[in-house]
Short mmCIF file of C-alpha atoms in Angstrom, two decimals:
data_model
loop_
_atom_site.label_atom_id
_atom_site.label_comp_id
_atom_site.label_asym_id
_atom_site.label_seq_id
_atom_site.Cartn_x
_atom_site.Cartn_y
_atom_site.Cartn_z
CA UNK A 1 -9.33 -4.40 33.36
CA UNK A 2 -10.01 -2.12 30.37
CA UNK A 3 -6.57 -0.44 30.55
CA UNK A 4 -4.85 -3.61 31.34
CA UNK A 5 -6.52 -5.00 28.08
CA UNK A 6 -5.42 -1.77 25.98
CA UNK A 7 -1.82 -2.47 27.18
CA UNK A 8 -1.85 -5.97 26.24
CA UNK A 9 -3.31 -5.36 22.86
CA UNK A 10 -1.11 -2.54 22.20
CA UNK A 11 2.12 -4.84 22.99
CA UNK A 12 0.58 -7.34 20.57
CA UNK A 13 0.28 -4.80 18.29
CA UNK A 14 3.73 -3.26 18.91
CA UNK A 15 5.35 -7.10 18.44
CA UNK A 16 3.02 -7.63 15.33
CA UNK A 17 4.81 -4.44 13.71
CA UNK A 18 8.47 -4.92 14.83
CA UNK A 19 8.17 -8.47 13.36
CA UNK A 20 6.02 -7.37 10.28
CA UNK A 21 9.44 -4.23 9.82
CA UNK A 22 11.78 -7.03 10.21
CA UNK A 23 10.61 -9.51 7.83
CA UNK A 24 10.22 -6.74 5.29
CA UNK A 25 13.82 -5.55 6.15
CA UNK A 26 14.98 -8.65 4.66
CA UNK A 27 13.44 -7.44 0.73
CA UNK A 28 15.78 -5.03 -0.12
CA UNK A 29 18.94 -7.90 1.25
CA UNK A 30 17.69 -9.74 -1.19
CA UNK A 31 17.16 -7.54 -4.28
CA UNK A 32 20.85 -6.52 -3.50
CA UNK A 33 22.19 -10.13 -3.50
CA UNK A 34 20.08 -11.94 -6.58
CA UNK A 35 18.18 -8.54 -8.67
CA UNK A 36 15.80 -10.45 -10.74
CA UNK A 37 17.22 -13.39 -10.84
CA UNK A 38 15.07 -16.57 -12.52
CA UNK A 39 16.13 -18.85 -9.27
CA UNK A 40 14.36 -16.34 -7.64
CA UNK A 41 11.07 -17.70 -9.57
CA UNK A 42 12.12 -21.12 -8.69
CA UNK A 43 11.73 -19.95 -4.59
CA UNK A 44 8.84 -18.24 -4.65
CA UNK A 45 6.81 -21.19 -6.65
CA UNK A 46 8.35 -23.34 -4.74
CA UNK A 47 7.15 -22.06 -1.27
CA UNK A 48 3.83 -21.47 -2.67
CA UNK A 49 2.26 -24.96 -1.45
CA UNK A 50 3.91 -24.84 2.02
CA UNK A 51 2.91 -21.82 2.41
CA UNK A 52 -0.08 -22.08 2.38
CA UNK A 53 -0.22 -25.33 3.96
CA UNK A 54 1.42 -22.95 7.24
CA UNK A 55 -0.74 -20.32 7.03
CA UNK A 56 -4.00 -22.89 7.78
CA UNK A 57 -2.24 -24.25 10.53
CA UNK A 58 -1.03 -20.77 11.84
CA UNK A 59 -3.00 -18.14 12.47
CA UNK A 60 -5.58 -18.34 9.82
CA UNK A 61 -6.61 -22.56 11.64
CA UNK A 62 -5.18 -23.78 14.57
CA UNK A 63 -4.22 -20.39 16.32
CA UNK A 64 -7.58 -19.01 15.73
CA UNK A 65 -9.84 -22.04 16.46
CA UNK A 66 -8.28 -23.39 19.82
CA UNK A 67 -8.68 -20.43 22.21
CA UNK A 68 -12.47 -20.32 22.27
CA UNK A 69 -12.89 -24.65 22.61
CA UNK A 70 -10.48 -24.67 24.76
CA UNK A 71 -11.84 -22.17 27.39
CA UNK A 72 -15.08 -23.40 26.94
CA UNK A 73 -13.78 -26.90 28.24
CA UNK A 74 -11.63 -24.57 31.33
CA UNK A 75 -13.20 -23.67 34.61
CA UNK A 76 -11.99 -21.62 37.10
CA UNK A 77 -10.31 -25.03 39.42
CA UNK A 78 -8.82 -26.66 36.63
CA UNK A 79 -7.56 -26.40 32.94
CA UNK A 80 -7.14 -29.84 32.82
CA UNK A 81 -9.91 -30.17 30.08
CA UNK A 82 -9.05 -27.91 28.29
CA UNK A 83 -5.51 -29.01 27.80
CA UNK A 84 -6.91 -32.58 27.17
CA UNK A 85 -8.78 -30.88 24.22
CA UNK A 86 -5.46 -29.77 22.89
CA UNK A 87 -3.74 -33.05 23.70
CA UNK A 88 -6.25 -35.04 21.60
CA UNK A 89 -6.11 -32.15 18.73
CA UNK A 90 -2.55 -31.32 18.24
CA UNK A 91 -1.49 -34.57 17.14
CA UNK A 92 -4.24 -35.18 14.50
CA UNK A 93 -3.41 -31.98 13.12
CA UNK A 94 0.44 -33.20 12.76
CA UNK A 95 -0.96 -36.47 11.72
CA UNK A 96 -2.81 -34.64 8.98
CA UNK A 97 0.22 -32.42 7.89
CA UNK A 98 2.12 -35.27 7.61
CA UNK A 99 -0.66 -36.97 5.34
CA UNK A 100 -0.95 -33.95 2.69
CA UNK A 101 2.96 -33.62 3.29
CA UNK A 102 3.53 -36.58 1.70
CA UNK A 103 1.26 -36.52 -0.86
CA UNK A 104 2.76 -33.26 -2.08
CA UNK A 105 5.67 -34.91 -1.78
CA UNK A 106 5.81 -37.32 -4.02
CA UNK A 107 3.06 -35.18 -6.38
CA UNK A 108 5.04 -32.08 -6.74
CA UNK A 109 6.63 -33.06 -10.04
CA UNK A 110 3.22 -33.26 -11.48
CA UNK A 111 2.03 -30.06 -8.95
CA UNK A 112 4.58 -27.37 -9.50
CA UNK A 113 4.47 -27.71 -13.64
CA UNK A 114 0.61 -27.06 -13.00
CA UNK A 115 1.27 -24.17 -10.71
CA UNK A 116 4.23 -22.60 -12.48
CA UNK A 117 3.83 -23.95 -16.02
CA UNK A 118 6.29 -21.02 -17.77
CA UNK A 119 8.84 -22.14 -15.83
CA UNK A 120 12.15 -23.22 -18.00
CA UNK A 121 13.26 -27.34 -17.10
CA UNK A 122 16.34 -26.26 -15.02
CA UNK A 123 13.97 -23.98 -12.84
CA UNK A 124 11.70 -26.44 -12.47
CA UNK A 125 13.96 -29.21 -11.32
CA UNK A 126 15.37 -26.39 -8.72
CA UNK A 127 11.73 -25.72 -7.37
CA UNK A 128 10.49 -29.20 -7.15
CA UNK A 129 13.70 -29.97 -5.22
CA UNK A 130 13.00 -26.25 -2.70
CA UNK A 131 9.41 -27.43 -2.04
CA UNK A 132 9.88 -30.40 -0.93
CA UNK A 133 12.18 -29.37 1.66
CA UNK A 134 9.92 -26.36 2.51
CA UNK A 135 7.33 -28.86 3.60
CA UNK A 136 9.17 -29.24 6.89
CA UNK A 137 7.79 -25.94 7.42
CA UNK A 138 4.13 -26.88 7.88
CA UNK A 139 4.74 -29.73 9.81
CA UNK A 140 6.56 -28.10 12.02
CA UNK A 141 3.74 -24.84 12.22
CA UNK A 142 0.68 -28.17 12.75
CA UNK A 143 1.58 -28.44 16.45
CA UNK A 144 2.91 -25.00 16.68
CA UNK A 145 -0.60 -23.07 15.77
CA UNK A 146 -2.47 -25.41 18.54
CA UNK A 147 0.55 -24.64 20.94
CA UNK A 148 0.32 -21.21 20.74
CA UNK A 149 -3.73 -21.13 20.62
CA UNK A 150 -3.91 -22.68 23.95
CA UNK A 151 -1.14 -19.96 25.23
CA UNK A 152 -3.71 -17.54 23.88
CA UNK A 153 -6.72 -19.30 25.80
CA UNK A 154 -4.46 -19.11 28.97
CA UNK A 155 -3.83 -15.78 28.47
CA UNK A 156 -0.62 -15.73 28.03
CA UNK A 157 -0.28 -13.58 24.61
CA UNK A 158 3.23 -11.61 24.63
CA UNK A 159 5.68 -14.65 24.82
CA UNK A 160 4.15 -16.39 21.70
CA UNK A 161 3.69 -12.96 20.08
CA UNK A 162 7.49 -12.33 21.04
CA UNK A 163 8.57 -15.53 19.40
CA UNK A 164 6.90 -14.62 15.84
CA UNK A 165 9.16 -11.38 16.34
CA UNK A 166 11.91 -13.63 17.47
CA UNK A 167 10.99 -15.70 13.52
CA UNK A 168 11.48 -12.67 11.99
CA UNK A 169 14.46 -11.68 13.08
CA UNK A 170 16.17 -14.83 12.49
CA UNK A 171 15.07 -14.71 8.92
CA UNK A 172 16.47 -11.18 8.51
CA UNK A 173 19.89 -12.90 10.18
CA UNK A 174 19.82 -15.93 7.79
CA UNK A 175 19.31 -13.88 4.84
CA UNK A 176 21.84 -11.14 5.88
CA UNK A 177 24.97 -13.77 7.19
CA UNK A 178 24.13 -16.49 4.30
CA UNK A 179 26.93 -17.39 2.13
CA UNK A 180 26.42 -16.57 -1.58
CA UNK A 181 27.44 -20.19 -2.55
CA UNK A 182 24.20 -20.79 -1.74
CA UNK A 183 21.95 -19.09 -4.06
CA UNK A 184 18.06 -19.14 -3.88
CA UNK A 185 18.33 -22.03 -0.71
CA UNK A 186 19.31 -19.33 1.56
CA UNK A 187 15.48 -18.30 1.14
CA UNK A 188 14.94 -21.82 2.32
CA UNK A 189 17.42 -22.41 4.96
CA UNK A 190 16.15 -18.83 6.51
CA UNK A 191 12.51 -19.95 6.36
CA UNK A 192 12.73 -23.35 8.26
CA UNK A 193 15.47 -21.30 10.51
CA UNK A 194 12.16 -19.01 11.06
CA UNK A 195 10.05 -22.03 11.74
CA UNK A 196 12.47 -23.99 13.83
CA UNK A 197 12.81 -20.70 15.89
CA UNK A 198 9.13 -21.10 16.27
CA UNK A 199 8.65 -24.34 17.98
CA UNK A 200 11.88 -24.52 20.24
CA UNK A 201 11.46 -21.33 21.37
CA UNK A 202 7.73 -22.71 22.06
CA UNK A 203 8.91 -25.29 23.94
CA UNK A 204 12.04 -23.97 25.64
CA UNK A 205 10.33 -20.52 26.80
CA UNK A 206 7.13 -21.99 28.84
CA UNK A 207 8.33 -24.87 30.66
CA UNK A 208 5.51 -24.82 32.95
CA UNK A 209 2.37 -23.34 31.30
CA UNK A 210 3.13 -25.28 27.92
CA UNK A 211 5.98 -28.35 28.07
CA UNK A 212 4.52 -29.85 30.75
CA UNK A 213 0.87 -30.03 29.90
CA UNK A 214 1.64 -31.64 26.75
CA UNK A 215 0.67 -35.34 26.87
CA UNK A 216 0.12 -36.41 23.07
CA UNK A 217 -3.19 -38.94 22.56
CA UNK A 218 -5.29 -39.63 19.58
CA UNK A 219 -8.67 -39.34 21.19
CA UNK A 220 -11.16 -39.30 18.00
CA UNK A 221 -14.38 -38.82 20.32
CA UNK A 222 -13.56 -36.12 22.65
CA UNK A 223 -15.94 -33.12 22.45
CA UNK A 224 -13.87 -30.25 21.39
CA UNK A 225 -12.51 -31.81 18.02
CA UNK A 226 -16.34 -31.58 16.56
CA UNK A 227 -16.28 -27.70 17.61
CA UNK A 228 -12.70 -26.81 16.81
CA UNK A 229 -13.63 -28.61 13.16
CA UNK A 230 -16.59 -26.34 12.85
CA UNK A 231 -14.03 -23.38 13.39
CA UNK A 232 -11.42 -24.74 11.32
CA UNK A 233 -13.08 -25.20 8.05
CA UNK A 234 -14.42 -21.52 7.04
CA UNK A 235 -11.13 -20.43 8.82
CA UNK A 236 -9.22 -22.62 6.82
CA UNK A 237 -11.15 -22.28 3.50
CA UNK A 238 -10.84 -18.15 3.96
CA UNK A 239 -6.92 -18.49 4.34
CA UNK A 240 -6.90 -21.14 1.62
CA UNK A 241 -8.46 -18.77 -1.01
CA UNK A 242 -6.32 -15.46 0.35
CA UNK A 243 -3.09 -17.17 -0.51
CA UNK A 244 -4.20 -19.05 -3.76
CA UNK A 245 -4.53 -15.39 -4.92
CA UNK A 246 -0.75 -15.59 -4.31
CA UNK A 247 -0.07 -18.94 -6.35
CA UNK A 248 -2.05 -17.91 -9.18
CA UNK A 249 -0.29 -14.90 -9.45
CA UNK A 250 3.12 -16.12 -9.60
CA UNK A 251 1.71 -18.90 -11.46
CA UNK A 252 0.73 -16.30 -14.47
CA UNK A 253 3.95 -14.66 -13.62
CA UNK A 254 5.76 -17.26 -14.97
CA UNK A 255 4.28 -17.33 -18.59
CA UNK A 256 5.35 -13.76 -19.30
CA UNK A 257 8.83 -14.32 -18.90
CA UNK A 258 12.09 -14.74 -16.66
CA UNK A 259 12.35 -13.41 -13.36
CA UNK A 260 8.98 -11.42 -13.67
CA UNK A 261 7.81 -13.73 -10.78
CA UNK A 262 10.41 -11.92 -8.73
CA UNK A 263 9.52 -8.37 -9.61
CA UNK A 264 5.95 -9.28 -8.87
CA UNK A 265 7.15 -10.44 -5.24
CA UNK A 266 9.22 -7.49 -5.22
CA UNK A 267 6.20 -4.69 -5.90
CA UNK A 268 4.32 -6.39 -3.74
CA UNK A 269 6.72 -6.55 -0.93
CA UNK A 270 5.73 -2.52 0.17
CA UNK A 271 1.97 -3.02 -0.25
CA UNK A 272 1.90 -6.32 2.11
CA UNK A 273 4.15 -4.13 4.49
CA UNK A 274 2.03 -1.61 4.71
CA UNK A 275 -1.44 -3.97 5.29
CA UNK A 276 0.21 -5.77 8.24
CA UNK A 277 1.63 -2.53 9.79
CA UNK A 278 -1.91 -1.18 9.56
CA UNK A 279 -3.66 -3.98 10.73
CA UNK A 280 -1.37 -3.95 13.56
CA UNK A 281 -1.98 -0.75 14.30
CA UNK A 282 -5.64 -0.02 13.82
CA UNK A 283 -7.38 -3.46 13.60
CA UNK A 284 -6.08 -5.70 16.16
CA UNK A 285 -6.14 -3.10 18.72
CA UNK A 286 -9.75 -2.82 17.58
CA UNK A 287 -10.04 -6.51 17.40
CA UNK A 288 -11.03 -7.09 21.40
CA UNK A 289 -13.25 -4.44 21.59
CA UNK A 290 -15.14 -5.71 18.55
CA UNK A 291 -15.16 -9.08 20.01
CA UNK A 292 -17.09 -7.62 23.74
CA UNK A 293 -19.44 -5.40 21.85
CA UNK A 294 -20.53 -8.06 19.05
CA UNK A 295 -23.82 -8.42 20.73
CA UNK A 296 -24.50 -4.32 21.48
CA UNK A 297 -24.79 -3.26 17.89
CA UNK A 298 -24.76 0.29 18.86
CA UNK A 299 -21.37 0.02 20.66
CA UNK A 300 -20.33 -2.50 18.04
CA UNK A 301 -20.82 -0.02 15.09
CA UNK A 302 -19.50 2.46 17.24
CA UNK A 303 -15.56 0.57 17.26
CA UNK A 304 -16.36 -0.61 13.55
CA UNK A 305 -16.29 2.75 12.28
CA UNK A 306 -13.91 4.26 14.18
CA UNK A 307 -11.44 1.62 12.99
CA UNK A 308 -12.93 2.11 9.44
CA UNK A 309 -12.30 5.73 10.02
CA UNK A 310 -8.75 5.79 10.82
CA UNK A 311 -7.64 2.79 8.03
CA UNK A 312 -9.45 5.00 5.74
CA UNK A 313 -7.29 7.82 6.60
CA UNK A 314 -4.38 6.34 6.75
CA UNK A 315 -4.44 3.70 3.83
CA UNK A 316 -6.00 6.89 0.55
CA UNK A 317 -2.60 9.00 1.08
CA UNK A 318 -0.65 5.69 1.54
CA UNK A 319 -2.03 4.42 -1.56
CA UNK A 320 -1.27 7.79 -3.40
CA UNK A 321 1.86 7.53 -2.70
CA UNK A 322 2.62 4.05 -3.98
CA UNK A 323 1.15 5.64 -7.30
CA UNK A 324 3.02 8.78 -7.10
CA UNK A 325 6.26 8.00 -5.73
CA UNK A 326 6.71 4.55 -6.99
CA UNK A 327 9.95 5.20 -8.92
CA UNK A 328 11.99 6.51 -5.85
CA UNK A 329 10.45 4.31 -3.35
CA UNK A 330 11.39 0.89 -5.64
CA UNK A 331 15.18 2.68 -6.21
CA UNK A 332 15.08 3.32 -2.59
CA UNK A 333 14.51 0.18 -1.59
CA UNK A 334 16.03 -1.91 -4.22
CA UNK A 335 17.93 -0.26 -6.84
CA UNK A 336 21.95 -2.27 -5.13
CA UNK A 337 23.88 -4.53 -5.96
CA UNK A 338 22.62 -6.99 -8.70
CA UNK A 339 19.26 -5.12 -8.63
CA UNK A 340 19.90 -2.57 -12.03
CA UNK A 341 17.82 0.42 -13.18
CA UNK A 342 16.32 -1.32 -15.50
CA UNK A 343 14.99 -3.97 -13.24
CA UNK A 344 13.85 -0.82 -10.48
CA UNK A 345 12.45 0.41 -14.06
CA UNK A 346 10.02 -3.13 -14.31
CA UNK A 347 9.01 -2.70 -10.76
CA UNK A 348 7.39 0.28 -10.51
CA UNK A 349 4.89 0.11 -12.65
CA UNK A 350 3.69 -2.88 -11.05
CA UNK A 351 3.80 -0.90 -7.44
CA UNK A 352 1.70 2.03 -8.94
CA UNK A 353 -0.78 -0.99 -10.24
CA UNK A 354 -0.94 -2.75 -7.20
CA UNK A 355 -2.43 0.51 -5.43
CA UNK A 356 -5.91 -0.05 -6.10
CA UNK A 357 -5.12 -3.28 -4.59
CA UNK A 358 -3.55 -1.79 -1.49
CA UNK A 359 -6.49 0.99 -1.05
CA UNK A 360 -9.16 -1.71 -1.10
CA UNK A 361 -7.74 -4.57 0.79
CA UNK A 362 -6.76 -2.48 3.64
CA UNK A 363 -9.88 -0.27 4.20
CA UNK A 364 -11.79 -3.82 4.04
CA UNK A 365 -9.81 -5.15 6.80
CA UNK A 366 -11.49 -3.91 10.02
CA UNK A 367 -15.02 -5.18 8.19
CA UNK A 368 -13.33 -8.90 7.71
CA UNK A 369 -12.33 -9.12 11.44
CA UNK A 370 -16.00 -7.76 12.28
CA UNK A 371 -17.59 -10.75 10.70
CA UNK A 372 -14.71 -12.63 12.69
CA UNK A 373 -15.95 -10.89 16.05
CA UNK A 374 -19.65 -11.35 15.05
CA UNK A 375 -19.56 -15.24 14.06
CA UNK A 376 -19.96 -14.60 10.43
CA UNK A 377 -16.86 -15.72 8.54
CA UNK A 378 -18.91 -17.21 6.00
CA UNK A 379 -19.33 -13.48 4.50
CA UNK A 380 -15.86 -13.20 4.10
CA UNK A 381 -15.32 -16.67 2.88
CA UNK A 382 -18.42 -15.57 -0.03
CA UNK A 383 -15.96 -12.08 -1.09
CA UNK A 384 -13.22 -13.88 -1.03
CA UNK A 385 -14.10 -16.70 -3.06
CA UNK A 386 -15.50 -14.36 -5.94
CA UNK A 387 -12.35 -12.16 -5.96
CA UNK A 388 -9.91 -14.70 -6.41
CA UNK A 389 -12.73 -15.65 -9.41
CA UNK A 390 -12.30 -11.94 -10.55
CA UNK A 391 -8.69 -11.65 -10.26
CA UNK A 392 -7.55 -15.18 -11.55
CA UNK A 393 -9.70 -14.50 -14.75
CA UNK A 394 -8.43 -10.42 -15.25
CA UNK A 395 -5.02 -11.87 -14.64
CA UNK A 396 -5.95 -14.41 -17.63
CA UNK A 397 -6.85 -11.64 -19.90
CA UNK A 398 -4.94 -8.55 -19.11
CA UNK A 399 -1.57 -10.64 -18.22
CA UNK A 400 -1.44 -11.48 -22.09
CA UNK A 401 -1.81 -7.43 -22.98
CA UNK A 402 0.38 -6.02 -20.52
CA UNK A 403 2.05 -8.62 -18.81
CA UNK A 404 3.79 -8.11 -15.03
CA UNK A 405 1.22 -4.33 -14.77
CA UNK A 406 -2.08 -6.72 -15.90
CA UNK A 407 -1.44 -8.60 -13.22
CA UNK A 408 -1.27 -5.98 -10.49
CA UNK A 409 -4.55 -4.37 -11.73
CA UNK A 410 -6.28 -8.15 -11.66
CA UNK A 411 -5.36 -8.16 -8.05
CA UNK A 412 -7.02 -4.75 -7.42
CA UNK A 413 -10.16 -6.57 -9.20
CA UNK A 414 -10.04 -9.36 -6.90
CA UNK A 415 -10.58 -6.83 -3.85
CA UNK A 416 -13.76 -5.42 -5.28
CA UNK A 417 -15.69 -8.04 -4.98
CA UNK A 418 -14.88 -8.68 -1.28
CA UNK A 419 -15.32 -4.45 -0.41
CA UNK A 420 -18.69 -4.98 -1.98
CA UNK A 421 -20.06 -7.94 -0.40
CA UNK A 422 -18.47 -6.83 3.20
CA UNK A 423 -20.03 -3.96 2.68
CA UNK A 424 -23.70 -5.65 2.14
CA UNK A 425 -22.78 -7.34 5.71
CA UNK A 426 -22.27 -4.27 7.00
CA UNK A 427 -25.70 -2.88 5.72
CA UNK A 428 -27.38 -5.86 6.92
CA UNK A 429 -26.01 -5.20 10.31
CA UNK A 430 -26.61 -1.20 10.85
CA UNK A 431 -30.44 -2.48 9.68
CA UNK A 432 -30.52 -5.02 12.32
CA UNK A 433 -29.38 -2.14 14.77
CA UNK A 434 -32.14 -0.33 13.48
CA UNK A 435 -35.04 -2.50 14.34
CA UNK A 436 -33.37 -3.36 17.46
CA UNK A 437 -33.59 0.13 18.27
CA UNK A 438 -37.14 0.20 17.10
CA UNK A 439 -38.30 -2.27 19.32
CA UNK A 440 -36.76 -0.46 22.22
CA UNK A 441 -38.80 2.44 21.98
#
């Protein structure tokens, strides 16, 4: 069983990467085709409220919450409760997408100006118009984050796993094959093609275990909404705060002038590479071992700092590098096409600034999915919630001074707060070992 677990998560880990690779593939496709263009400002404020109405209902929500309700409700005859758990939740969760959907909807003219306010009229017009569309995207990902949580619960991990790859790729495609007539909305048509890929696939690829089983009812009283809810809301809230990092920083973007927004996405692009890749690597493979030994605190600490050890290692020289070696790895990558020297010359900066940022948020990563594995989200909810604090006021302040750079180093102050109060948990828990130990003796 061990080994056949260590397989599994290394596959999942494996898929995680090649989809993580592909997606970033697509970065340099489109420095080559648009540089720093201003509709590229328009996109990325535009996708900033479906985005981060997906990632709730993705993996940071739905995804996460389902599988433990749902095998609670599962015995070893039947799954029948445990798909009646999902019947009665999947539907409320599209009926609430649809809800905030709408209401963005017809708010985003009075949303996006709040969000974005340096944008020029024209760009504005053109984002309003992009996120409205990109809404699709979270309705779609509502029923799509319980589907694939109740794959998870059934364990049945690759094919949904596969599919995200599958996203990826298709977004790579759609970015690659799109015709140039149509400007920024290929971004959009390739994200809903990513999406779309999503849910059919979903739906095509598990005929039996998934297609069949689903039997839509709105069933306010069954017994696993009340615990899914109590998963959903620190879930949600953490993934809420992590991306309004995002929308505050494009949003400050804006108001130091054209298509700064893009070179912020652009010298950010490597560092968010490089944090999935490792978490891939080191933390979800970690991630089910975590999860068995969160009630042996010796073995616990034991995987904890072995994971710690090895994102430690990798992430300091990776981080040197980004500070080093930032002018040949943003010509490298970017410098094509409609992407000019002097552009590559904007971007770099901002990738040697964003290293703090890198260093910190990755070696905090196998502590954030230990309060995961432990039942204590709420600690990571708490360092969260102060770093965006932290980095939406630096970004206030030093944004002014030294414009796209002063917001790179506010994001590497947003981190510090969350390394230091993950890092109390962590105390707290080798001192709970302790007098565990104590009393043993």
């Amino acid at each position: 069983m061990p080994s056949r677990l260590l397989r599994t998560g290394l596959t999942l880990a494996a898929l995680r990467l090649v989809g993580g690779l592909i997606a970033f593939l697509a970065a340099p496709i489109i420095a080559k085709r648009f540089g720093l263009d201003p509709a590229l400002d328009a996109f990325y404020v535009a996708s900033s409220i479906p985005f981060v109405l997906s990632s709730i209902a993705l993996i940071g929500g739905l995804e996460t919450a389902v599988p433990p309700v749902f095998r609670s409700l599962t015995t070893d005859e039947t799954d029948n409760n445990g798909w009646g758990f999902v019947n009665a939740l999947w539907p409320l969760a599209l009926a609430g997408v649809l809800i905030v959907a709408a209401i963005s909807f017809a708010l985003m003219p009075r949303l996006l100006p709040l969000l974005a306010p340096g944008l020029d009229a024209e760009r504005e017009r053109a984002a309003i118009a992009m996120a409205r569309v990109l809404l699709i995207a979270p309705i779609i990902a509502a029923p799509v984050g319980a589907w694939r949580g109740a794959l998870i619960a059934d364990n049945r991990l690759i094919g949904p796993a596969a599919l995200v790859a599958a996203g990826s790729a298709i977004y790579f495609l759609a970015v690659a094959l799109a015709p140039d007539s149509l400007g920024a909305w290929t971004l959009v048509a390739a994200t809903l093609s990513a999406s779309l890929t999503g849910i059919l696939g979903l739906l095509i690829f598990f005929p039996r275990a998934l297609t069949a089983q689903l039997k839509p009812r709105f069933d306010f009283r069954h017994p696993g909404l009340r615990a899914a809810l109590a998963l959903l809301v620190p879930l949600g809230i953490n993934e809420l705060v992590y991306h309004s990092d995002f929308v505050i920083m494009r949003g400050f973007a804006t108001n130091v002038g054209p298509g700064v927004v893009a070179a912020y996405e652009f010298a950010s692009r490597p560092v968010a590479a490089a944090i999935t890749l490792l978490v891939a690597g080191i933390v979800t493979p970690a991630f089910p071992e975590l999860a068995r030994a969160a009630n042996d605190l010796p073995a616990f600490r034991t995987v904890l700092n072995r994971a710690m050890k090895a994102m430690f290692a990798v992430a300091l020289p990776l981080a040197l590098t980004f500070l080093v070696l930032r002018g040949p790895i943003v010509t490298f990558l970017y410098q094509r096409g409609r992407f000019t020297a002097e552009e590559a010359a904007l971007v770099a900066p901002a990738l040697a600034a964003l290293a703090p940022y890198f260093f910190l948020t990755a070696v905090v990563q196998p502590l954030a999915h230990a309060t995961y594995a432990r039942q204590q989200p709420l600690w990571t909810v708490a360092g969260s919630l102060i770093g965006l604090a932290f980095s939406a006021g630096g970004a206030y302040f030093l944004s002014r001074r030294f414009g796209l750079i002063g917001i790179a180093i506010a994001d590497g102050l947003g981190a510090v707060p969350l390394v230091a109060v993950l890092m109390a948990w962590q105390w707290r828990t080798n001192r709970e070992a302790a007098k565990n130990a104590k009393k043993k003796w």
